[in-house]
mmCIF file of C-alpha atoms and ligand atoms in Angstrom:
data_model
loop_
_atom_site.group_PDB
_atom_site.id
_atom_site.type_symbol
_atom_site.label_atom_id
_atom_site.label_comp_id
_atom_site.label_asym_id
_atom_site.label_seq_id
_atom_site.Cartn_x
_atom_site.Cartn_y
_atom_site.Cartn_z
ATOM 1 C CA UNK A 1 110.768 106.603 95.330
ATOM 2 C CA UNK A 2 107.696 109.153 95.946
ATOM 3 C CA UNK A 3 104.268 107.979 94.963
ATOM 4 C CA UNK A 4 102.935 110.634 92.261
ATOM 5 C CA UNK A 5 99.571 108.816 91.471
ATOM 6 C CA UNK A 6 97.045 105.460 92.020
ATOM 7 C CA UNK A 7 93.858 104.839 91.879
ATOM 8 C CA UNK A 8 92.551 103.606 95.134
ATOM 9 C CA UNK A 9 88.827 102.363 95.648
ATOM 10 C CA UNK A 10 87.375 104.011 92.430
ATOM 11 C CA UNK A 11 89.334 107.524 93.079
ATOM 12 C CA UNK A 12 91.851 109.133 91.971
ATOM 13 C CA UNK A 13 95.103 109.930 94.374
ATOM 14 C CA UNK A 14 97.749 112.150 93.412
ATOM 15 C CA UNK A 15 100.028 113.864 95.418
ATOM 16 C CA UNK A 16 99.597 117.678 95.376
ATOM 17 C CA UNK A 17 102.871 118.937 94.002
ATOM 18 C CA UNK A 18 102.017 122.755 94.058
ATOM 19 C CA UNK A 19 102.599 122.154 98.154
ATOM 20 C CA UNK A 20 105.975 120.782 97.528
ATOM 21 C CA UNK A 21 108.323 120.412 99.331
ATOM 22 C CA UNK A 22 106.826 122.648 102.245
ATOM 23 C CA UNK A 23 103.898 119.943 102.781
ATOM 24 C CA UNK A 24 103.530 116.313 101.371
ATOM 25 C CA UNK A 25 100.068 116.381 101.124
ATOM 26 C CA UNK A 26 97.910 113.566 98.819
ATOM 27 C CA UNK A 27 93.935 114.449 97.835
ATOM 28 C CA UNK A 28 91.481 112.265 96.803
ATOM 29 C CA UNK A 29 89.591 112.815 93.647
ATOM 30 C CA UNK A 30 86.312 111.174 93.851
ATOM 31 C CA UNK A 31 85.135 112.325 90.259
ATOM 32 C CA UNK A 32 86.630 113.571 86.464
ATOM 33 C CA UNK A 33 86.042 116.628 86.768
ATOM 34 C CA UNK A 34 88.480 117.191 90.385
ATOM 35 C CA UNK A 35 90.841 115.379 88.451
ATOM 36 C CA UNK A 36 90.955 117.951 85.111
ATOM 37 C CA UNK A 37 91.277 120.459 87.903
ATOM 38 C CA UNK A 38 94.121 118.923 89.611
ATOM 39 C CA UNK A 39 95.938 118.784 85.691
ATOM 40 C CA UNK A 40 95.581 122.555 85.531
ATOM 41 C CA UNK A 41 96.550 123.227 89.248
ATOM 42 C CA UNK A 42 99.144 121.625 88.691
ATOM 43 C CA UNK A 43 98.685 119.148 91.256
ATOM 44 C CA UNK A 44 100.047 117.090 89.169
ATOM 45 C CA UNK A 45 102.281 117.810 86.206
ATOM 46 C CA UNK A 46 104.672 115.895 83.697
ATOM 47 C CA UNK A 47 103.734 115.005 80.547
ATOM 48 C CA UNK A 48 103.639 111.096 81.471
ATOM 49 C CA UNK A 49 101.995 111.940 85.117
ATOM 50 C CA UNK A 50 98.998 113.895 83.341
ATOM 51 C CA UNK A 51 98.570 111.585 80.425
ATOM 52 C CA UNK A 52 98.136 108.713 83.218
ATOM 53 C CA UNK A 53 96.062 111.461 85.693
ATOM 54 C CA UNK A 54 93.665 111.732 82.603
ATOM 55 C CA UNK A 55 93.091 107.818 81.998
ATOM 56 C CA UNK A 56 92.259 107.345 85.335
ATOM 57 C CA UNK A 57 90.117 110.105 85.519
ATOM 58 C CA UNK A 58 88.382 108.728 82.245
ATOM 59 C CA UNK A 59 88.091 105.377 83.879
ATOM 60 C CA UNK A 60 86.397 107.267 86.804
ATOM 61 C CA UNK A 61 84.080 109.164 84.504
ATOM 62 C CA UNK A 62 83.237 105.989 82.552
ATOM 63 C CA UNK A 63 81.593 104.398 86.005
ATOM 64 C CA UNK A 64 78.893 107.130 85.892
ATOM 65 C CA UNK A 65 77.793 106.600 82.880
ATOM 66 C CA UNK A 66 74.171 105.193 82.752
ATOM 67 C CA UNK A 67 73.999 103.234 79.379
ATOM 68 C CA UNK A 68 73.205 99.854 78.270
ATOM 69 C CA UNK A 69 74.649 100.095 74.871
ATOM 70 C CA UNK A 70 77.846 100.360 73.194
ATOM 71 C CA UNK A 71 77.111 103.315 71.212
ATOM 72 C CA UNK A 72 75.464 104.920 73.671
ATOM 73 C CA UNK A 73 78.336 104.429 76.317
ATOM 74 C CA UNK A 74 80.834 105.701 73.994
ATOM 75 C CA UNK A 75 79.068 108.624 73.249
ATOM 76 C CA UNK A 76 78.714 109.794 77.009
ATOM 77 C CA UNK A 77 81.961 109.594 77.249
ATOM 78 C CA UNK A 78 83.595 112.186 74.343
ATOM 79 C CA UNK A 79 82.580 114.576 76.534
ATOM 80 C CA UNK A 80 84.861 113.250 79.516
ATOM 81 C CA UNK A 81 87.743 112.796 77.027
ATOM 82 C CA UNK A 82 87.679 116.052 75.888
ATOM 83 C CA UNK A 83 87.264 117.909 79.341
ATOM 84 C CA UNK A 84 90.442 115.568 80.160
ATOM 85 C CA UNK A 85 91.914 116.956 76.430
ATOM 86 C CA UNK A 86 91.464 120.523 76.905
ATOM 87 C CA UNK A 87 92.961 120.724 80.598
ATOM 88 C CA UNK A 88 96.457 121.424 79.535
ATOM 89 C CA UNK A 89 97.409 121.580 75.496
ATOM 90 C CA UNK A 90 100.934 121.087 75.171
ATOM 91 C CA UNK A 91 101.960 117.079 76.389
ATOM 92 C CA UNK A 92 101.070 114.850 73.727
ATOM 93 C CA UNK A 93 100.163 112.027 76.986
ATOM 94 C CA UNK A 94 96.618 113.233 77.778
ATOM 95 C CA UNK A 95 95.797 112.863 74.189
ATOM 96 C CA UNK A 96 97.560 109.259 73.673
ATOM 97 C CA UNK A 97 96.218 108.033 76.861
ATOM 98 C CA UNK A 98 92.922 108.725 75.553
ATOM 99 C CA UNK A 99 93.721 107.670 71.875
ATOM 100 C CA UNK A 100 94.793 104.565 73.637
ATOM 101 C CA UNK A 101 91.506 104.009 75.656
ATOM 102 C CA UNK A 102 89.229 104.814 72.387
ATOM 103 C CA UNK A 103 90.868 102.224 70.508
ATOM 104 C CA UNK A 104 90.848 99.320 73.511
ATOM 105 C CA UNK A 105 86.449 100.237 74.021
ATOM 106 C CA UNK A 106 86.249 99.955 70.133
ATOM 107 C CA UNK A 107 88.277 96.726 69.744
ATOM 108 C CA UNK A 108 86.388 95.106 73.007
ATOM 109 C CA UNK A 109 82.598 96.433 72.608
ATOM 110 C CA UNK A 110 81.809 92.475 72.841
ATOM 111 C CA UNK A 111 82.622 93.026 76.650
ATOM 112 C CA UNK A 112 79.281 94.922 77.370
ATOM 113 C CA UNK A 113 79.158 97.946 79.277
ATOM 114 C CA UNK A 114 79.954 96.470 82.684
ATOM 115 C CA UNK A 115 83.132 94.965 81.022
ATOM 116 C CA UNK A 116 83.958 97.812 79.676
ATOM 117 C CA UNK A 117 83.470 100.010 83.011
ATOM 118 C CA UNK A 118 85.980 97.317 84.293
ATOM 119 C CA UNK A 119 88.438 97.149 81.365
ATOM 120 C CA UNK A 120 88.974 101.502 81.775
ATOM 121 C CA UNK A 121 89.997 100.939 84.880
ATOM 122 C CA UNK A 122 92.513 97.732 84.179
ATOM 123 C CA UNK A 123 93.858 99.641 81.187
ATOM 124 C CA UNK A 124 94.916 103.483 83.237
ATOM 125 C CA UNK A 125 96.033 100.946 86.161
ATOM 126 C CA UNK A 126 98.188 99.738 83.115
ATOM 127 C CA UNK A 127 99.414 102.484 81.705
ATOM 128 C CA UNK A 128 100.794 103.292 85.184
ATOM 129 C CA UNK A 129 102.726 100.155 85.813
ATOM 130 C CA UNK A 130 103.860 100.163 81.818
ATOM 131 C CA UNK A 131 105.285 103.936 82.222
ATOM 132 C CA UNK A 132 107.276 102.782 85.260
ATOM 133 C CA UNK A 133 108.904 99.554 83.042
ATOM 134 C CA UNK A 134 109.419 102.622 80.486
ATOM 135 C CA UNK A 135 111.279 104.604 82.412
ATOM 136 C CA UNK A 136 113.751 101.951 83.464
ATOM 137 C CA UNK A 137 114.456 101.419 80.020
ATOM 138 C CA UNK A 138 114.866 104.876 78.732
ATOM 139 C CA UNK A 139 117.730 104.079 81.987
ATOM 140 C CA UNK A 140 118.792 101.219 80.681
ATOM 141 C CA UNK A 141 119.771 102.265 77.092
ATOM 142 C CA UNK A 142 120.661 105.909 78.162
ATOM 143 C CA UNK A 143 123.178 104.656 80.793
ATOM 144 C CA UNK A 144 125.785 104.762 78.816
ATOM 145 C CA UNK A 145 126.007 108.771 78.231
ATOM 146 C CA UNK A 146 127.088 108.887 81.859
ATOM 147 C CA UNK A 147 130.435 108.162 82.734
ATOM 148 C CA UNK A 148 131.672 107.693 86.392
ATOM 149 C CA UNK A 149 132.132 111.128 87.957
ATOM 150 C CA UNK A 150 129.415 113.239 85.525
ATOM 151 C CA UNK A 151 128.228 116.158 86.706
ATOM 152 C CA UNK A 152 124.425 116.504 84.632
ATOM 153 C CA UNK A 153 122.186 119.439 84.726
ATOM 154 C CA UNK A 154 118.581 119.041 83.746
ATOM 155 C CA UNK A 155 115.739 121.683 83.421
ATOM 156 C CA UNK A 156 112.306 121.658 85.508
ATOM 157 C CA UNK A 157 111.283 117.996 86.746
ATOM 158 C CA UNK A 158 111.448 115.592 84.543
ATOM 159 C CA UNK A 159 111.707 113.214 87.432
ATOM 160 C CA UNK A 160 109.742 110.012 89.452
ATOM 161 C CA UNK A 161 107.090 112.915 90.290
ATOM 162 C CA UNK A 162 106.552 113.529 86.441
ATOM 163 C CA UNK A 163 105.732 109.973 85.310
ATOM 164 C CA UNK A 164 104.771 107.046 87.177
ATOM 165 C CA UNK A 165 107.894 106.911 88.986
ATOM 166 C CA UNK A 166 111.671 106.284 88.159
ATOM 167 C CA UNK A 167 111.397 109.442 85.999
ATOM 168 C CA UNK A 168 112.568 110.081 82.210
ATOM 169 C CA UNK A 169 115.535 112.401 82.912
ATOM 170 C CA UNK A 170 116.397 111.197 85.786
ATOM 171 C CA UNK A 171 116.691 107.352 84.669
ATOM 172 C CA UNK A 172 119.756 107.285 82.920
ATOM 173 C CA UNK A 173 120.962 109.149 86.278
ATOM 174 C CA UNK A 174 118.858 106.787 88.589
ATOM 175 C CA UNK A 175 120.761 103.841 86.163
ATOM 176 C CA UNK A 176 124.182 105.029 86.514
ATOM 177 C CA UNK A 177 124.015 105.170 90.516
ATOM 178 C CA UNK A 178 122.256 101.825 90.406
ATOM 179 C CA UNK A 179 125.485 100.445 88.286
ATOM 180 C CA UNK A 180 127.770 102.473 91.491
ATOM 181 C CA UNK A 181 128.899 105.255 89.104
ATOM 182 C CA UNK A 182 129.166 108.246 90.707
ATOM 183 C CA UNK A 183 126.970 110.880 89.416
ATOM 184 C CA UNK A 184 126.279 114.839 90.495
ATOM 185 C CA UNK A 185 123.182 116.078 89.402
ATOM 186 C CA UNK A 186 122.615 120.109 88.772
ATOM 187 C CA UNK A 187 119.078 121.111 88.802
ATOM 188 C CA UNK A 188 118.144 124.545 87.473
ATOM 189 C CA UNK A 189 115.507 126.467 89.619
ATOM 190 C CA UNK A 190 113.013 126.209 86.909
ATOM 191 C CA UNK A 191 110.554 129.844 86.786
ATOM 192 C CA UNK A 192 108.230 130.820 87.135
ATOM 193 C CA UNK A 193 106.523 127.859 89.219
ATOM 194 C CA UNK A 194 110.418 126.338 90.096
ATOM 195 C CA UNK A 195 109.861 122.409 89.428
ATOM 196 C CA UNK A 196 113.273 122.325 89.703
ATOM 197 C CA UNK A 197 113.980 123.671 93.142
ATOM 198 C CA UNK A 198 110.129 122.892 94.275
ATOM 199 C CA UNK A 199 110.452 119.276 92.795
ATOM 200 C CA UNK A 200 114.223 117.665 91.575
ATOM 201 C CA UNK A 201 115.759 118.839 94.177
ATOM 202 C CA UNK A 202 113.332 117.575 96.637
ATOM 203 C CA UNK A 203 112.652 113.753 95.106
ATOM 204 C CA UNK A 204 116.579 113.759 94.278
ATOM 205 C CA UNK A 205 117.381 114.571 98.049
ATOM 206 C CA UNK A 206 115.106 111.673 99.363
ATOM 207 C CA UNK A 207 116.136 109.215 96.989
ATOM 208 C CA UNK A 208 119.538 110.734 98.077
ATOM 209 C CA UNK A 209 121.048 111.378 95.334
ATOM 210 C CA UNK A 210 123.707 113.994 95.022
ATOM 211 C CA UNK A 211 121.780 117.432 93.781
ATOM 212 C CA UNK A 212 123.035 121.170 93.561
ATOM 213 C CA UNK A 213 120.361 124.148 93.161
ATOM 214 C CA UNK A 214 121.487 126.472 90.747
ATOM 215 C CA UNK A 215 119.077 130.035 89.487
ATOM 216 C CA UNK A 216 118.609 129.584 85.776
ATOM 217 C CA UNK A 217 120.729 131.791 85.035
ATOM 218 C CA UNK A 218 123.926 130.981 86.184
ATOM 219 C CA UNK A 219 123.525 127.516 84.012
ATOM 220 C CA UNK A 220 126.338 129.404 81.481
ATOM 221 C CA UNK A 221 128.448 130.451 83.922
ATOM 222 C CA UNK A 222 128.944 126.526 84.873
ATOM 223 C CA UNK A 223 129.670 125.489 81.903
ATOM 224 C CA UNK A 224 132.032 127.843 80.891
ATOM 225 C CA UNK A 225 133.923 126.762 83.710
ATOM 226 C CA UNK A 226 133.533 123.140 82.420
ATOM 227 C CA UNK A 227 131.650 122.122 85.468
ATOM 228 C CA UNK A 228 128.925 120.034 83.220
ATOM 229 C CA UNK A 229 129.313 116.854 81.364
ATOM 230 C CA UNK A 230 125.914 116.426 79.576
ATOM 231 C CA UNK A 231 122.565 117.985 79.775
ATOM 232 C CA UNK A 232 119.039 115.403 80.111
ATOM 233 C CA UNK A 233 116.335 116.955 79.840
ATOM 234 C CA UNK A 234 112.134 115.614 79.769
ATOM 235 C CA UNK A 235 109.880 116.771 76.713
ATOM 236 C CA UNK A 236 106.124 117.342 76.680
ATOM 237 C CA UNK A 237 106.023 116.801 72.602
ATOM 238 C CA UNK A 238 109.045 115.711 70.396
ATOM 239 C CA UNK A 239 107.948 116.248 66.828
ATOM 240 C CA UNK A 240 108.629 114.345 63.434
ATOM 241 C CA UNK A 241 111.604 116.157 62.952
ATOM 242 C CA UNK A 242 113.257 116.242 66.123
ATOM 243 C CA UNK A 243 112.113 119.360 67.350
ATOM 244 C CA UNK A 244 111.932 119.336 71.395
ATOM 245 C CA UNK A 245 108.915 121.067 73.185
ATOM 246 C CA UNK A 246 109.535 121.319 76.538
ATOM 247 C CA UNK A 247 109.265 123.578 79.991
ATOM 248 C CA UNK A 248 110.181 126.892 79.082
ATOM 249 C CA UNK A 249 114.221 127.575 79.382
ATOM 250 C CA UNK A 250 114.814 124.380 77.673
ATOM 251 C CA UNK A 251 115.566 126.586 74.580
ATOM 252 C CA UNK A 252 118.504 128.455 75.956
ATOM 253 C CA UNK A 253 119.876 125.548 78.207
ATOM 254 C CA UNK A 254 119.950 123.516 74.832
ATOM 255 C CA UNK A 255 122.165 126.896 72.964
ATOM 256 C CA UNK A 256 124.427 126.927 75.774
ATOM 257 C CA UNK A 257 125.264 123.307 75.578
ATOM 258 C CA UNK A 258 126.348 124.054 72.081
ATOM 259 C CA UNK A 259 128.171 126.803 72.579
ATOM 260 C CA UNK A 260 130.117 125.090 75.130
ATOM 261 C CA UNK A 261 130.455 121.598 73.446
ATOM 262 C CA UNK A 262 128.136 119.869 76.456
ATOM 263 C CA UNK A 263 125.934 117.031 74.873
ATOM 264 C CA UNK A 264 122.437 117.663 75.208
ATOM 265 C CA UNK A 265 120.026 114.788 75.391
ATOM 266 C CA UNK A 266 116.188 114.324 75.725
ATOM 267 C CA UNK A 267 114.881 111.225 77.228
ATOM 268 C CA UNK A 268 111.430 110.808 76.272
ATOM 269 C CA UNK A 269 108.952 107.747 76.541
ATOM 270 C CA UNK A 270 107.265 107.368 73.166
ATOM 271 C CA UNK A 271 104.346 108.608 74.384
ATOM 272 C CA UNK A 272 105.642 112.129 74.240
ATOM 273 C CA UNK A 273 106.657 111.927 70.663
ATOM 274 C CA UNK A 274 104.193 113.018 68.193
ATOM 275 C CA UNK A 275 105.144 111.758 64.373
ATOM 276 C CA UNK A 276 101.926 113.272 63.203
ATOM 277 C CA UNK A 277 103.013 116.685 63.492
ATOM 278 C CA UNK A 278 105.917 118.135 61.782
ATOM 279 C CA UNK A 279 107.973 120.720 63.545
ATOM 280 C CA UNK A 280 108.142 122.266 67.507
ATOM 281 C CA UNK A 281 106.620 125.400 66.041
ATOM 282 C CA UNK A 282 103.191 123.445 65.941
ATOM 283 C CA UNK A 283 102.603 122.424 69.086
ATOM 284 C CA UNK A 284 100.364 124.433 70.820
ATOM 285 C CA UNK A 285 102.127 126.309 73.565
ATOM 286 C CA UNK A 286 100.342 127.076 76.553
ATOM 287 C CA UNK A 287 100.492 130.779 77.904
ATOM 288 C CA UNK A 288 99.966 130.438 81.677
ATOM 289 C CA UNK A 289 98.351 132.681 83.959
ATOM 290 C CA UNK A 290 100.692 135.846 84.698
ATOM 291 C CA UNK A 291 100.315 135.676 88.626
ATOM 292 C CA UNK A 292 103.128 132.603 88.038
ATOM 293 C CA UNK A 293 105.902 135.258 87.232
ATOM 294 C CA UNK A 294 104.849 138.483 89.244
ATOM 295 C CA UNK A 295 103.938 136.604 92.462
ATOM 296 C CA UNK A 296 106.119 133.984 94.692
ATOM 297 C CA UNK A 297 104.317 131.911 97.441
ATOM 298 C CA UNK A 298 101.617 134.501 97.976
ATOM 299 C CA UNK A 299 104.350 137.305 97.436
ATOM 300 C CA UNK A 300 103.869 139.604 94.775
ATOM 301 C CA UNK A 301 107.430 140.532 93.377
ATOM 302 C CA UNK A 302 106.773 142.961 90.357
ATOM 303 C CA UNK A 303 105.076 146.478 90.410
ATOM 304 C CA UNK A 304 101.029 146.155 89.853
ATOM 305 C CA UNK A 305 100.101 146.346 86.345
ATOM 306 C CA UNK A 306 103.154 145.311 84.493
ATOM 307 C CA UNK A 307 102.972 143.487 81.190
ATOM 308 C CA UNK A 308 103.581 139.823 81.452
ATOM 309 C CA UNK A 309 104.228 136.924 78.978
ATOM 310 C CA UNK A 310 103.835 133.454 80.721
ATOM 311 C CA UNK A 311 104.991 130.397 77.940
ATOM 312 C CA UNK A 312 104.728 127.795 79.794
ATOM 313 C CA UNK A 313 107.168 125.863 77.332
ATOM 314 C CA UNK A 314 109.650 126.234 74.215
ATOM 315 C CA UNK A 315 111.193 124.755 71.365
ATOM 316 C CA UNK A 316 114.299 123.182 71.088
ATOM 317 C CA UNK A 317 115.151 122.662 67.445
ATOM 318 C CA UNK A 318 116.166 119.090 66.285
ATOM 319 C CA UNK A 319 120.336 120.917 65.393
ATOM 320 C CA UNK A 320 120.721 121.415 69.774
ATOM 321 C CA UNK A 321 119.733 117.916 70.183
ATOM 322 C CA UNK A 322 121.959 115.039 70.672
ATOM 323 C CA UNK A 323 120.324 112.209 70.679
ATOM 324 C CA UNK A 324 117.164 111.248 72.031
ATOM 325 C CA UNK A 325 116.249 108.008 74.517
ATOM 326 C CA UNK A 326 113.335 106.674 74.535
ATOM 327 C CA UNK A 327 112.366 103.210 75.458
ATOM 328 C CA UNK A 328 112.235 101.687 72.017
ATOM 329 C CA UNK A 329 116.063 103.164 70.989
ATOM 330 C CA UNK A 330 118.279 105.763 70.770
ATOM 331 C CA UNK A 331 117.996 108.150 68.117
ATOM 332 C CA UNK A 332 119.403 111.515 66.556
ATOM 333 C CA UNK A 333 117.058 113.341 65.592
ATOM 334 C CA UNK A 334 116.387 113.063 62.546
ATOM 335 C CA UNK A 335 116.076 109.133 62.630
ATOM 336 C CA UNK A 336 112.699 109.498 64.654
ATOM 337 C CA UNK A 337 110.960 108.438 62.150
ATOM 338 C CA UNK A 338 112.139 104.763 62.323
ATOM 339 C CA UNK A 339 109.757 104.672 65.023
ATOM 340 C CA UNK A 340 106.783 104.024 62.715
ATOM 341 C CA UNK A 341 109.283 100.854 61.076
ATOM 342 C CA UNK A 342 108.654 97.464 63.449
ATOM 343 C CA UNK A 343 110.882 96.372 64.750
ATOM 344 C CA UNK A 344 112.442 99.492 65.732
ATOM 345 C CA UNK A 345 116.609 98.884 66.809
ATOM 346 C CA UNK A 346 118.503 101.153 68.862
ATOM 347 C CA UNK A 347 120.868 103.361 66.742
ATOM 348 C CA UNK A 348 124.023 101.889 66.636
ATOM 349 C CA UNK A 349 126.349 105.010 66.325
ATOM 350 C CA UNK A 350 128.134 107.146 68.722
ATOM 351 C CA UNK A 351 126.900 110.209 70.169
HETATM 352 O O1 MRU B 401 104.466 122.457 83.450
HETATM 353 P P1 MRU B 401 104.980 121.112 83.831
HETATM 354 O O2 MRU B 401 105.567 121.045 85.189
HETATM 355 O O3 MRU B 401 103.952 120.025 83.566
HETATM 356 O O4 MRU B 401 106.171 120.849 82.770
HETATM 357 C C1 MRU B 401 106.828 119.616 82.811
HETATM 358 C C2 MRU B 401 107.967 119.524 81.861
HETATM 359 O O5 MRU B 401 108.243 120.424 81.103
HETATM 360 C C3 MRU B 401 108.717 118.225 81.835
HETATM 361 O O6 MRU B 401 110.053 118.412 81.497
HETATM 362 C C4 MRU B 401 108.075 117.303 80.781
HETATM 363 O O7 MRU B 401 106.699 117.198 80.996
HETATM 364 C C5 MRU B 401 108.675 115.950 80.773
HETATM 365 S S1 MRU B 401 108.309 115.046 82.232
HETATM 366 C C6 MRU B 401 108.947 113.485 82.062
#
């Protein structure tokens, strides 16, 4: 499975996925501030990958910081959480990863400074390894949804290169093949910056595992003929009530699936579900630059001039969705919010 991100001698190391698949090429950031750039590059991209790419580029920051006192440390560093914050405003991750670090420095200020330097680092080092052991769950409870012989499309990456590794999508595929079912994977191309041709396609084929490329378009025309037996899909934000924000063409995958009786399900870590806000139609949606749809690998494609609208993402309201996986159950929808009840038990009806 590909490498997407570590950090290595006090830098950050991600692997540059806007060169992919024509060049595997890793860079080094040696500061915070090349690592928010690599976020909105696109360097690296996935909800999980860029809430992890912001922790460790907070736990890069946090080394510079001249300060002897708690208060004083803490302070320097708002302004390194929010450059990591305002990079991309969709995912949910970049703002729980730093949630998560603000509450470990405020429940540890006994460690000093030093410790504290040290602890940053331990914790996005953590929150790597702990996404990986998430993903394999989100496999291990969503296996089930795939029976031997499944043919499952999915939209953008939503794969090892958008988390940690092992993927949120693509574990209850990665399970199924691990368990020797067989399993056919459909990945649509994904515009305007084609994760799914770019990416899927590219980590499925060298983990091989079987992959078609289809244009978005021609998702329909599959499942008319009955070629698809569930959809999986990633999500940047799930809110309270089930709503699913994700990569843009998400929205008409999930109507199709409806239309033609295909499940639909979202696995997403519970990092990318946010309880505090209500519906999809709050999450911020960010409008990318236009160049993404009027110009392919240095080729411009559409007259000079024309209007563009670039959203990067949609909604999916909670009535497309099936069920959603995440590592701590299996929900509908609308039973999300048994995540704030402890313990939290995987729903035990069908879907
Ligand atoms: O713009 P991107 O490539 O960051 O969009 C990524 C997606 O939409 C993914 O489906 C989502 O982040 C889930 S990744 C596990």
């Amino acid at each position: 499975m590909v490498k997407t991100i570590e950090l290595v001698d006090g830098k950050v190391v991600m692997l540059d996925q806007s060169r992919l698949p024509l060049e595997v090429r890793y860079v080094e950031c040696a500061d915070y501030h090349k690592v928010a750039e690599g976020i909105k590059k696109l360097w690296i991209r996935g909800a999980p990958a860029i809430g992890i790419a912001a922790a460790m580029g907070a736990a890069i920051g946090a080394q510079e910081i001249k300060a002897d006192r708690f208060e004083e440390f803490y302070e320097a560093l708002e302004p390194v959480f929010s450059t990591m914050i305002a990079t991309r405003p969709t995912a949910v991750n970049i703002e729980w990863a730093v949630n998560r670090l603000r509450k470990l420095l405020k429940s540890k200020k006994e460690l000093g400074v030093g410790g504290l330097k040290a602890l940053l680092i331990d914790e996005a080092n953590n929150m790597l390894a702990e996404d990986i052991e998430v993903n394999r769950e989100i496999g291990r409870l969503g296996v089930r949804f795939i029976r031997d012989g499944d043919t499952v499309i999915t939209h953008c990456n939503a794969g090892s290169l958008a988390t940690g590794g092992y993927g949120t999508a693509t574990a209850p595929i990665r399970a199924a093949i691990e368990r020797g079912r067989k399993v056919h994977v459909i990945a649509d191309e994904t515009r305007p910056v084609f994760q799914g041709c770019r990416l899927t396609a590219w980590e499925l084929m060298q983990d091989g595992i079987p992959v078609t490329l289809i244009t978005d378009s021609a998702a329909g025309a599959l499942m008319r003929k009955g070629e698809i037996s569930l959809a999986i899909v990633g999500t940047d934000r799930t809110a309270a009530n089930g709503d699913v924000v994700n990569k843009i063409g998400t929205y008409t995958l999930a109507v199709l699936c409806k239309e033609h009786g295909v499940p639909f399900y979202v696995a997403a870590p519970t990092s990318s579900i946010d309880l505090s806000i209500a519906t999809g139609d709050l999450v911020p949606i960010e409008e990318r630059d236009p160049e993404e749809v009027t110009v392919v690998s240095g080729c411009r494609i559409a007259p000079e001039g024309v209007n563009v609208r670039n959203p990067a993402f949609d909604v999916t309201p909670a009535k497309y969705v099936t069920a959603i996986i995440t590592e701590k159950g299996v929900f509908k929808p609308e039973e999300l919010h048994k995540l704030k009840e402890s313990p939290v038990r995987s729903s035990t009806r069908s879907f």
